Each structure stands twice: as C-alpha cells, then as structure tokens.
PDB file of C-alpha atoms in Angstrom:
ATOM      1  CA  MET A   1       0.000   0.000   0.000  1.00 39.00           C
ATOM      2  CA  SER A   2       1.622   3.250  -1.103  1.00 60.00           C
ATOM      3  CA  GLY A   3       0.832   6.188   1.143  1.00 83.00           C
ATOM      4  CA  ALA A   4      -2.149   6.726   3.364  1.00 93.00           C
ATOM      5  CA  ARG A   5      -5.430   4.882   3.244  1.00 96.00           C
ATOM      6  CA  ILE A   6      -7.952   7.678   2.657  1.00 98.00           C
ATOM      7  CA  PHE A   7     -11.517   7.357   3.941  1.00 98.00           C
ATOM      8  CA  ALA A   8     -14.369   9.699   3.023  1.00 98.00           C
ATOM      9  CA  VAL A   9     -16.897   9.706   5.871  1.00 98.00           C
ATOM     10  CA  VAL A  10     -20.158  10.378   4.067  1.00 96.00           C
ATOM     11  CA  ASN A  11     -23.887  10.534   4.631  1.00 93.00           C
ATOM     12  CA  GLN A  12     -26.117  13.126   2.983  1.00 87.00           C
ATOM     13  CA  LYS A  13     -28.390  12.992   6.028  1.00 85.00           C
ATOM     14  CA  GLY A  14     -27.350  15.243   8.897  1.00 85.00           C
ATOM     15  CA  GLY A  15     -27.211  14.265  12.553  1.00 84.00           C
ATOM     16  CA  VAL A  16     -26.150  10.655  12.075  1.00 90.00           C
ATOM     17  CA  GLY A  17     -22.834  10.853  13.929  1.00 92.00           C
ATOM     18  CA  LYS A  18     -20.639  11.517  10.905  1.00 95.00           C
ATOM     19  CA  THR A  19     -18.358  14.080  12.559  1.00 97.00           C
ATOM     20  CA  THR A  20     -18.349  12.126  15.827  1.00 97.00           C
ATOM     21  CA  THR A  21     -17.182   9.100  13.853  1.00 98.00           C
ATOM     22  CA  SER A  22     -14.483  11.047  11.982  1.00 98.00           C
ATOM     23  CA  VAL A  23     -13.067  12.629  15.124  1.00 98.00           C
ATOM     24  CA  ASN A  24     -13.153   9.541  17.320  1.00 98.00           C
ATOM     25  CA  LEU A  25     -11.765   7.105  14.761  1.00 98.00           C
ATOM     26  CA  SER A  26      -8.934   9.565  14.083  1.00 98.00           C
ATOM     27  CA  ALA A  27      -8.166   9.806  17.791  1.00 98.00           C
ATOM     28  CA  ALA A  28      -8.545   6.059  18.385  1.00 98.00           C
ATOM     29  CA  LEU A  29      -6.051   5.207  15.638  1.00 98.00           C
ATOM     30  CA  ALA A  30      -3.688   7.944  16.841  1.00 98.00           C
ATOM     31  CA  ARG A  31      -3.797   6.340  20.308  1.00 96.00           C
ATOM     32  CA  GLU A  32      -2.526   3.161  18.677  1.00 95.00           C
ATOM     33  CA  GLY A  33       0.474   5.055  17.346  1.00 96.00           C
ATOM     34  CA  HIS A  34      -0.733   5.555  13.790  1.00 97.00           C
ATOM     35  CA  ARG A  35      -0.071   8.755  11.841  1.00 97.00           C
ATOM     36  CA  VAL A  36      -3.484  10.293  11.106  1.00 98.00           C
ATOM     37  CA  LEU A  37      -4.763  13.355   9.254  1.00 98.00           C
ATOM     38  CA  LEU A  38      -8.360  14.543   9.686  1.00 98.00           C
ATOM     39  CA  VAL A  39      -9.688  16.758   6.895  1.00 98.00           C
ATOM     40  CA  ASP A  40     -12.684  18.899   7.864  1.00 98.00           C
ATOM     41  CA  LEU A  41     -14.594  19.378   4.617  1.00 97.00           C
ATOM     42  CA  ASP A  42     -17.762  20.743   6.237  1.00 96.00           C
ATOM     43  CA  PRO A  43     -18.302  24.545   6.392  1.00 95.00           C
ATOM     44  CA  GLN A  44     -19.844  24.076   9.835  1.00 95.00           C
ATOM     45  CA  GLY A  45     -16.339  23.284  11.101  1.00 96.00           C
ATOM     46  CA  ASN A  46     -17.582  20.866  13.758  1.00 97.00           C
ATOM     47  CA  ALA A  47     -14.680  18.446  13.315  1.00 97.00           C
ATOM     48  CA  THR A  48     -12.309  21.393  13.744  1.00 97.00           C
ATOM     49  CA  MET A  49     -13.929  22.496  17.003  1.00 97.00           C
ATOM     50  CA  GLY A  50     -14.225  18.900  18.202  1.00 96.00           C
ATOM     51  CA  SER A  51     -10.472  18.520  17.720  1.00 97.00           C
ATOM     52  CA  GLY A  52      -9.735  21.441  20.033  1.00 95.00           C
ATOM     53  CA  VAL A  53      -9.086  24.056  17.333  1.00 95.00           C
ATOM     54  CA  ASP A  54     -11.109  27.278  17.296  1.00 94.00           C
ATOM     55  CA  LYS A  55     -12.469  27.614  13.755  1.00 95.00           C
ATOM     56  CA  ARG A  56     -12.947  31.368  14.275  1.00 92.00           C
ATOM     57  CA  THR A  57      -9.209  31.930  14.644  1.00 90.00           C
ATOM     58  CA  ALA A  58      -8.114  29.597  11.831  1.00 91.00           C
ATOM     59  CA  SER A  59      -6.769  32.044   9.246  1.00 91.00           C
ATOM     60  CA  ARG A  60      -5.932  29.380   6.648  1.00 96.00           C
ATOM     61  CA  THR A  61      -8.123  26.352   6.069  1.00 97.00           C
ATOM     62  CA  VAL A  62      -9.100  23.651   3.594  1.00 98.00           C
ATOM     63  CA  TYR A  63     -10.780  26.477   1.641  1.00 97.00           C
ATOM     64  CA  HIS A  64      -7.348  27.814   0.682  1.00 97.00           C
ATOM     65  CA  VAL A  65      -6.200  24.316  -0.269  1.00 97.00           C
ATOM     66  CA  LEU A  66      -9.167  23.734  -2.600  1.00 97.00           C
ATOM     67  CA  LEU A  67      -8.692  27.067  -4.352  1.00 95.00           C
ATOM     68  CA  GLY A  68      -4.955  26.569  -4.776  1.00 94.00           C
ATOM     69  CA  LEU A  69      -4.087  29.378  -2.353  1.00 96.00           C
ATOM     70  CA  GLY A  70      -1.986  27.190  -0.081  1.00 96.00           C
ATOM     71  CA  GLU A  71      -0.676  23.674   0.446  1.00 97.00           C
ATOM     72  CA  VAL A  72      -1.769  21.069   2.957  1.00 98.00           C
ATOM     73  CA  ALA A  73       1.733  20.885   4.431  1.00 98.00           C
ATOM     74  CA  THR A  74       1.680  24.569   5.449  1.00 97.00           C
ATOM     75  CA  ILE A  75      -1.986  24.805   6.480  1.00 98.00           C
ATOM     76  CA  ARG A  76      -2.459  21.636   8.531  1.00 98.00           C
ATOM     77  CA  LEU A  77      -2.427  22.030  12.301  1.00 97.00           C
ATOM     78  CA  ARG A  78      -1.537  19.693  15.124  1.00 97.00           C
ATOM     79  CA  ALA A  79      -4.499  18.764  17.326  1.00 96.00           C
ATOM     80  CA  GLU A  80      -2.187  18.089  20.246  1.00 95.00           C
ATOM     81  CA  ARG A  81      -4.508  16.493  22.790  1.00 94.00           C
ATOM     82  CA  ALA A  82      -6.382  14.542  20.132  1.00 96.00           C
ATOM     83  CA  GLY A  83      -3.113  13.184  18.762  1.00 97.00           C
ATOM     84  CA  TYR A  84      -3.569  13.779  15.028  1.00 98.00           C
ATOM     85  CA  ASP A  85      -3.051  16.439  12.373  1.00 98.00           C
ATOM     86  CA  LEU A  86      -6.009  18.508  11.218  1.00 98.00           C
ATOM     87  CA  LEU A  87      -6.845  20.376   8.032  1.00 98.00           C
ATOM     88  CA  PRO A  88      -9.389  22.830   9.519  1.00 98.00           C
ATOM     89  CA  ALA A  89     -12.546  24.365   8.109  1.00 97.00           C
ATOM     90  CA  ASN A  90     -14.849  27.264   8.886  1.00 96.00           C
ATOM     91  CA  ARG A  91     -17.699  29.196   7.264  1.00 93.00           C
ATOM     92  CA  GLU A  92     -15.356  30.481   4.575  1.00 93.00           C
ATOM     93  CA  LEU A  93     -15.570  27.035   3.002  1.00 94.00           C
ATOM     94  CA  ALA A  94     -19.213  27.628   2.069  1.00 91.00           C
ATOM     95  CA  GLY A  95     -18.014  30.069  -0.581  1.00 89.00           C
ATOM     96  CA  ALA A  96     -15.753  27.453  -2.148  1.00 88.00           C
ATOM     97  CA  GLU A  97     -18.763  25.672  -3.609  1.00 84.00           C
ATOM     98  CA  VAL A  98     -19.464  28.630  -5.903  1.00 87.00           C
ATOM     99  CA  GLU A  99     -15.828  29.461  -6.620  1.00 93.00           C
ATOM    100  CA  LEU A 100     -14.906  25.883  -7.528  1.00 90.00           C
ATOM    101  CA  VAL A 101     -17.428  25.830 -10.368  1.00 87.00           C
ATOM    102  CA  GLU A 102     -15.202  28.132 -12.417  1.00 88.00           C
ATOM    103  CA  LEU A 103     -11.990  26.172 -11.835  1.00 89.00           C
ATOM    104  CA  GLU A 104     -10.389  23.367 -13.844  1.00 89.00           C
ATOM    105  CA  ARG A 105     -10.562  19.840 -12.375  1.00 92.00           C
ATOM    106  CA  ARG A 106     -12.963  21.202  -9.782  1.00 94.00           C
ATOM    107  CA  GLU A 107     -13.933  17.738  -8.507  1.00 95.00           C
ATOM    108  CA  SER A 108     -10.361  16.492  -7.984  1.00 96.00           C
ATOM    109  CA  ARG A 109      -8.641  19.428  -6.290  1.00 96.00           C
ATOM    110  CA  LEU A 110      -8.574  17.793  -2.858  1.00 97.00           C
ATOM    111  CA  ARG A 111      -7.089  14.611  -4.319  1.00 97.00           C
ATOM    112  CA  ALA A 112      -4.300  16.601  -5.951  1.00 97.00           C
ATOM    113  CA  ALA A 113      -3.601  18.506  -2.732  1.00 97.00           C
ATOM    114  CA  LEU A 114      -3.501  15.383  -0.545  1.00 98.00           C
ATOM    115  CA  ALA A 115      -1.133  13.619  -2.943  1.00 97.00           C
ATOM    116  CA  ALA A 116       1.681  15.860  -1.696  1.00 96.00           C
ATOM    117  CA  VAL A 117       1.339  14.668   1.928  1.00 97.00           C
ATOM    118  CA  ARG A 118       0.030  11.156   1.414  1.00 95.00           C
ATOM    119  CA  ASP A 119       3.289   9.533   2.512  1.00 96.00           C
ATOM    120  CA  ASP A 120       3.203  11.483   5.790  1.00 97.00           C
ATOM    121  CA  TYR A 121       0.234   9.462   7.073  1.00 98.00           C
ATOM    122  CA  GLU A 122      -1.141   5.967   7.424  1.00 97.00           C
ATOM    123  CA  PHE A 123      -4.759   7.085   7.606  1.00 98.00           C
ATOM    124  CA  VAL A 124      -6.643  10.141   6.354  1.00 98.00           C
ATOM    125  CA  PHE A 125     -10.291  10.748   7.278  1.00 98.00           C
ATOM    126  CA  ILE A 126     -12.336  13.282   5.309  1.00 98.00           C
ATOM    127  CA  ASP A 127     -15.377  14.534   7.208  1.00 98.00           C
ATOM    128  CA  CYS A 128     -17.752  15.434   4.365  1.00 97.00           C
ATOM    129  CA  PRO A 129     -20.739  17.816   4.650  1.00 94.00           C
ATOM    130  CA  PRO A 130     -24.275  16.384   4.990  1.00 91.00           C
ATOM    131  CA  SER A 131     -25.114  16.784   1.306  1.00 87.00           C
ATOM    132  CA  LEU A 132     -24.101  15.311  -2.042  1.00 84.00           C
ATOM    133  CA  SER A 133     -22.369  18.562  -3.039  1.00 90.00           C
ATOM    134  CA  LEU A 134     -19.219  19.550  -4.912  1.00 93.00           C
ATOM    135  CA  LEU A 135     -17.373  19.450  -1.585  1.00 96.00           C
ATOM    136  CA  THR A 136     -18.547  15.888  -0.940  1.00 96.00           C
ATOM    137  CA  LEU A 137     -17.622  15.004  -4.515  1.00 96.00           C
ATOM    138  CA  ASN A 138     -14.080  16.222  -3.819  1.00 97.00           C
ATOM    139  CA  GLY A 139     -14.004  13.948  -0.780  1.00 98.00           C
ATOM    140  CA  LEU A 140     -15.180  10.935  -2.775  1.00 98.00           C
ATOM    141  CA  VAL A 141     -12.710  11.545  -5.600  1.00 98.00           C
ATOM    142  CA  ALA A 142      -9.823  11.925  -3.118  1.00 98.00           C
ATOM    143  CA  ALA A 143     -10.653   8.755  -1.169  1.00 98.00           C
ATOM    144  CA  ASN A 144      -9.838   5.068  -1.560  1.00 96.00           C
ATOM    145  CA  ALA A 145     -12.848   4.058   0.465  1.00 97.00           C
ATOM    146  CA  VAL A 146     -16.121   5.311   1.932  1.00 97.00           C
ATOM    147  CA  LEU A 147     -17.297   4.957   5.522  1.00 98.00           C
ATOM    148  CA  ILE A 148     -21.047   5.414   5.941  1.00 97.00           C
ATOM    149  CA  PRO A 149     -22.243   6.176   9.484  1.00 96.00           C
ATOM    150  CA  MET A 150     -26.004   5.720   9.770  1.00 93.00           C
ATOM    151  CA  GLN A 151     -28.788   5.479  12.275  1.00 90.00           C
ATOM    152  CA  CYS A 152     -30.973   2.408  12.136  1.00 88.00           C
ATOM    153  CA  GLU A 153     -34.220   4.076  11.133  1.00 85.00           C
ATOM    154  CA  TYR A 154     -36.536   3.875   8.127  1.00 79.00           C
ATOM    155  CA  TYR A 155     -35.478   7.066   6.320  1.00 79.00           C
ATOM    156  CA  ALA A 156     -31.831   6.088   6.652  1.00 78.00           C
ATOM    157  CA  LEU A 157     -32.417   3.092   4.391  1.00 78.00           C
ATOM    158  CA  GLU A 158     -34.094   5.279   1.802  1.00 78.00           C
ATOM    159  CA  GLY A 159     -31.193   7.729   1.734  1.00 80.00           C
ATOM    160  CA  LEU A 160     -28.656   4.928   1.629  1.00 87.00           C
ATOM    161  CA  SER A 161     -29.741   3.808  -1.842  1.00 86.00           C
ATOM    162  CA  ASP A 162     -29.178   7.363  -3.169  1.00 87.00           C
ATOM    163  CA  LEU A 163     -25.720   7.472  -1.608  1.00 90.00           C
ATOM    164  CA  VAL A 164     -24.727   4.071  -2.993  1.00 92.00           C
ATOM    165  CA  GLY A 165     -25.877   5.252  -6.431  1.00 92.00           C
ATOM    166  CA  THR A 166     -23.694   8.352  -6.141  1.00 93.00           C
ATOM    167  CA  ILE A 167     -20.682   6.264  -5.121  1.00 95.00           C
ATOM    168  CA  LYS A 168     -21.199   4.008  -8.143  1.00 96.00           C
ATOM    169  CA  ARG A 169     -21.323   7.021 -10.476  1.00 96.00           C
ATOM    170  CA  VAL A 170     -18.145   8.475  -8.970  1.00 96.00           C
ATOM    171  CA  ARG A 171     -16.426   5.124  -9.377  1.00 97.00           C
ATOM    172  CA  ALA A 172     -17.550   4.843 -12.993  1.00 97.00           C
ATOM    173  CA  ASN A 173     -16.557   8.362 -14.025  1.00 96.00           C
ATOM    174  CA  LEU A 174     -14.006   9.879 -11.669  1.00 96.00           C
ATOM    175  CA  ASN A 175     -12.430   7.427  -9.230  1.00 97.00           C
ATOM    176  CA  PRO A 176     -12.355   3.770 -10.333  1.00 97.00           C
ATOM    177  CA  LYS A 177     -10.571   2.691  -7.126  1.00 94.00           C
ATOM    178  CA  LEU A 178     -13.329   3.929  -4.813  1.00 97.00           C
ATOM    179  CA  GLU A 179     -14.982   1.258  -2.676  1.00 96.00           C
ATOM    180  CA  ILE A 180     -17.377   1.118   0.247  1.00 96.00           C
ATOM    181  CA  ALA A 181     -15.224   0.178   3.245  1.00 96.00           C
ATOM    182  CA  GLY A 182     -18.245  -0.316   5.444  1.00 95.00           C
ATOM    183  CA  LEU A 183     -21.382   0.867   7.171  1.00 96.00           C
ATOM    184  CA  ILE A 184     -21.222   1.960  10.806  1.00 97.00           C
ATOM    185  CA  ARG A 185     -24.344   1.750  12.920  1.00 96.00           C
ATOM    186  CA  THR A 186     -24.399   4.839  15.152  1.00 96.00           C
ATOM    187  CA  MET A 187     -26.613   6.278  17.914  1.00 93.00           C
ATOM    188  CA  TYR A 188     -28.005   2.770  18.349  1.00 94.00           C
ATOM    189  CA  ASP A 189     -30.691   2.038  20.912  1.00 91.00           C
ATOM    190  CA  ALA A 190     -31.038  -1.711  21.390  1.00 86.00           C
ATOM    191  CA  ARG A 191     -34.431  -1.231  23.102  1.00 88.00           C
ATOM    192  CA  ASN A 192     -35.909   0.152  19.874  1.00 89.00           C
ATOM    193  CA  THR A 193     -37.605  -2.573  17.817  1.00 90.00           C
ATOM    194  CA  LEU A 194     -37.332  -0.597  14.562  1.00 90.00           C
ATOM    195  CA  ALA A 195     -33.599  -0.107  15.143  1.00 91.00           C
ATOM    196  CA  GLN A 196     -33.199  -3.860  15.541  1.00 92.00           C
ATOM    197  CA  GLN A 197     -35.161  -4.516  12.350  1.00 92.00           C
ATOM    198  CA  VAL A 198     -33.213  -1.975  10.275  1.00 90.00           C
ATOM    199  CA  SER A 199     -29.940  -3.296  11.685  1.00 93.00           C
ATOM    200  CA  ALA A 200     -30.899  -6.826  10.607  1.00 93.00           C
ATOM    201  CA  GLN A 201     -31.849  -5.546   7.135  1.00 90.00           C
ATOM    202  CA  LEU A 202     -28.473  -3.862   6.761  1.00 91.00           C
ATOM    203  CA  GLU A 203     -26.661  -7.056   7.708  1.00 92.00           C
ATOM    204  CA  SER A 204     -28.823  -9.061   5.318  1.00 91.00           C
ATOM    205  CA  HIS A 205     -28.268  -6.701   2.371  1.00 88.00           C
ATOM    206  CA  PHE A 206     -24.669  -5.561   2.889  1.00 91.00           C
ATOM    207  CA  GLY A 207     -23.253  -8.574   4.727  1.00 93.00           C
ATOM    208  CA  GLU A 208     -19.619  -8.130   5.765  1.00 93.00           C
ATOM    209  CA  LYS A 209     -19.683  -4.477   4.718  1.00 95.00           C
ATOM    210  CA  VAL A 210     -21.504  -3.761   8.002  1.00 96.00           C
ATOM    211  CA  TYR A 211     -19.057  -3.332  10.866  1.00 97.00           C
ATOM    212  CA  ARG A 212     -19.678  -5.695  13.765  1.00 96.00           C
ATOM    213  CA  ASN A 213     -19.082  -3.036  16.395  1.00 97.00           C
ATOM    214  CA  ILE A 214     -22.085  -0.793  16.982  1.00 96.00           C
ATOM    215  CA  VAL A 215     -21.908   2.735  18.444  1.00 97.00           C
ATOM    216  CA  PRO A 216     -24.646   3.207  21.075  1.00 95.00           C
ATOM    217  CA  ARG A 217     -26.460   6.370  22.023  1.00 94.00           C
ATOM    218  CA  ASN A 218     -24.209   7.849  24.666  1.00 94.00           C
ATOM    219  CA  VAL A 219     -24.279  11.222  26.388  1.00 95.00           C
ATOM    220  CA  ARG A 220     -20.475  11.328  26.641  1.00 95.00           C
ATOM    221  CA  LEU A 221     -20.184  11.316  22.857  1.00 96.00           C
ATOM    222  CA  ALA A 222     -22.511  14.314  22.726  1.00 94.00           C
ATOM    223  CA  GLU A 223     -20.702  16.171  25.523  1.00 96.00           C
ATOM    224  CA  ALA A 224     -17.109  15.691  24.370  1.00 96.00           C
ATOM    225  CA  PRO A 225     -17.131  18.312  21.550  1.00 95.00           C
ATOM    226  CA  SER A 226     -17.993  21.055  24.022  1.00 94.00           C
ATOM    227  CA  TYR A 227     -14.635  20.312  25.671  1.00 95.00           C
ATOM    228  CA  GLY A 228     -12.839  20.388  22.320  1.00 95.00           C
ATOM    229  CA  LEU A 229     -11.878  16.741  22.567  1.00 96.00           C
ATOM    230  CA  PRO A 230     -12.816  13.418  20.995  1.00 97.00           C
ATOM    231  CA  ALA A 231     -14.681  11.203  23.468  1.00 97.00           C
ATOM    232  CA  VAL A 232     -11.915   8.585  23.286  1.00 97.00           C
ATOM    233  CA  VAL A 233      -9.589  11.191  24.801  1.00 97.00           C
ATOM    234  CA  TRP A 234     -12.012  12.990  27.121  1.00 96.00           C
ATOM    235  CA  ASP A 235     -13.622   9.908  28.677  1.00 96.00           C
ATOM    236  CA  ALA A 236     -12.075   6.751  27.270  1.00 96.00           C
ATOM    237  CA  GLU A 237     -14.046   4.544  29.664  1.00 97.00           C
ATOM    238  CA  SER A 238     -17.468   5.705  28.469  1.00 97.00           C
ATOM    239  CA  LYS A 239     -19.544   3.281  26.424  1.00 97.00           C
ATOM    240  CA  GLY A 240     -19.400   5.509  23.358  1.00 97.00           C
ATOM    241  CA  ALA A 241     -15.617   5.852  23.494  1.00 98.00           C
ATOM    242  CA  GLN A 242     -15.186   2.126  24.049  1.00 98.00           C
ATOM    243  CA  ALA A 243     -17.340   1.473  20.966  1.00 98.00           C
ATOM    244  CA  TYR A 244     -15.106   3.670  18.793  1.00 98.00           C
ATOM    245  CA  LEU A 245     -11.934   2.118  20.198  1.00 98.00           C
ATOM    246  CA  ALA A 246     -13.320  -1.320  19.325  1.00 98.00           C
ATOM    247  CA  LEU A 247     -14.403  -0.062  15.898  1.00 98.00           C
ATOM    248  CA  ALA A 248     -10.884   1.236  15.225  1.00 98.00           C
ATOM    249  CA  GLN A 249      -9.478  -2.201  16.068  1.00 98.00           C
ATOM    250  CA  GLU A 250     -11.976  -3.820  13.709  1.00 98.00           C
ATOM    251  CA  MET A 251     -10.933  -1.372  10.967  1.00 96.00           C
ATOM    252  CA  LEU A 252      -7.269  -2.269  11.489  1.00 96.00           C
ATOM    253  CA  GLU A 253      -8.088  -5.977  11.286  1.00 95.00           C
ATOM    254  CA  ARG A 254      -9.963  -5.419   8.021  1.00 93.00           C
ATOM    255  CA  GLU A 255      -7.154  -3.308   6.585  1.00 89.00           C
ATOM    256  CA  ARG A 256      -4.549  -5.944   7.421  1.00 87.00           C
ATOM    257  CA  ALA A 257      -6.736  -8.667   5.922  1.00 88.00           C
ATOM    258  CA  GLY A 258      -7.252  -6.560   2.792  1.00 79.00           C
ATOM    259  CA  ILE A 259      -3.520  -5.935   2.374  1.00 61.00           C
ATOM    260  CA  ALA A 260      -2.783  -9.636   2.874  1.00 52.00           C
ATOM    261  CA  SER A 261      -5.340 -10.706   0.289  1.00 49.00           C
ATOM    262  CA  ALA A 262      -4.033  -8.136  -2.208  1.00 48.00           C
ATOM    263  CA  ALA A 263      -0.419  -9.266  -1.774  1.00 38.00           C
TER     264      ALA A 263
END
C-alpha cells in the first residue's frame, strides 16, 4: 500500500454521527500510534472544534487548499490532545462551492492537494458535509474508500440507496478505485424494535460491509465536543468511546486482511 489509506466519511443525512465518527476514529487510531490526518470538509467546522481548534481563529483552512491558495503541508495544524493532524474548516468554506465551479478539475482538487502529503500518514479521514455537493464530490474523488455512518431508522435506508448510487457514479466516471469500506451503525438504541429490524436488514443486504461493532447512544459522545476533545480522549471509559476504540481495532483488522489478500 503506497501512502495513506484515505476514507471519506459520508452521509447526505445530517445528525447521524458523521463528525463524531471522523473525530473519534482519528483519535482512536492515533492512540494506537498511527499517523493520522483529519480533513474537515464541512463549512460548519464541527470536526475542527471537536479537535480542540477554534475555527474562528483559523486564518488558513481547507478552503485555501481547494482554491490553490496554499498547500496542505503549510496549512495543517496539530491537534495536540487529540493526537492527530487537522486540516481545519470554517464558514469560509461555504463560498468554495461557488468558486470551484469556475476552476479546472474542480472535482479532484482535494485529491491533488492530498497527494503531496500522502506519505506522511497511514490514515486520512475526510469529514464530508451532509449533502451530495461539490465538496462531498471532492471527498469521494480523493478517497480510496467510503465509511457510511447511519442510524438504524426507516429514512436512513431510503437515503442509503441514493448514496450508494452516487458512489457508483463516482467510481464509474471519476475514481475507479473507490470502494465502500463499510457501514457503521451509530446512535443505536437496542431497546428500539425498529432499530433492531433496520440493523438486521443492513446485515442481510450488505453482509460483511456492516461493521460488527455498533456505536450506542451515549451522552459522553454528545458532551465531548464542548470540551474540544474526541470522546476517546475525554472519557475513554465511556460506552461511546469504548465502541469507537473497538471499531478502530476492527478497521485495522480489516485493513490488514485486505492488504494480505491483495499481496
């Protein structure tokens, strides 16, 4: 495997734990000694704030990278307590959507920018916005694989088919190496019958693409961003943090198995 394994964390539905997943998997893998970069590709800048970086004081961000006004190597920051490097975002990124339309290779600018630092990392996570936009397209074109966090509810299944269709189109036209790494069940309440039914449907339809480890509803996961820390750093013993630590181990096992089978 040459350079980092790049994951786009995508779901066009908001509030499914996408940023929580990006931040905590980054921190969990960093705890294991891996070199990790988290790219905040959402104008809301939640992954930036959740990594302990104030988006309001970030003078240079992923916006400048996408528009060719700076390089990743000079704009990335160290999220010291979280343990990984961060390419931050803030509201300025919202304007990139319009400005990118006029530029050449508008859908592959993030891929080109990350190529320069790919050997610096083992894992890169791209926290995409909750929409199938030009920003998300940049994330999908830059990635090797897609992680899909989703709640086990009826509308989630409906949206999933749209997302899978988009991934197939990107693979056919822009990024032939793109694959779905897996689906992550988040904010799971085992007492909810519908959640159990949807979870079973996912396993039936996607099989091994569904990660075994499930992230439960957990107040510590919701509280951690207000302290500017991933939950796996702020309260590693909480159920939510333990779920992400276990999920990171499962990801590593899958990656090793994938490398072995490709060798």
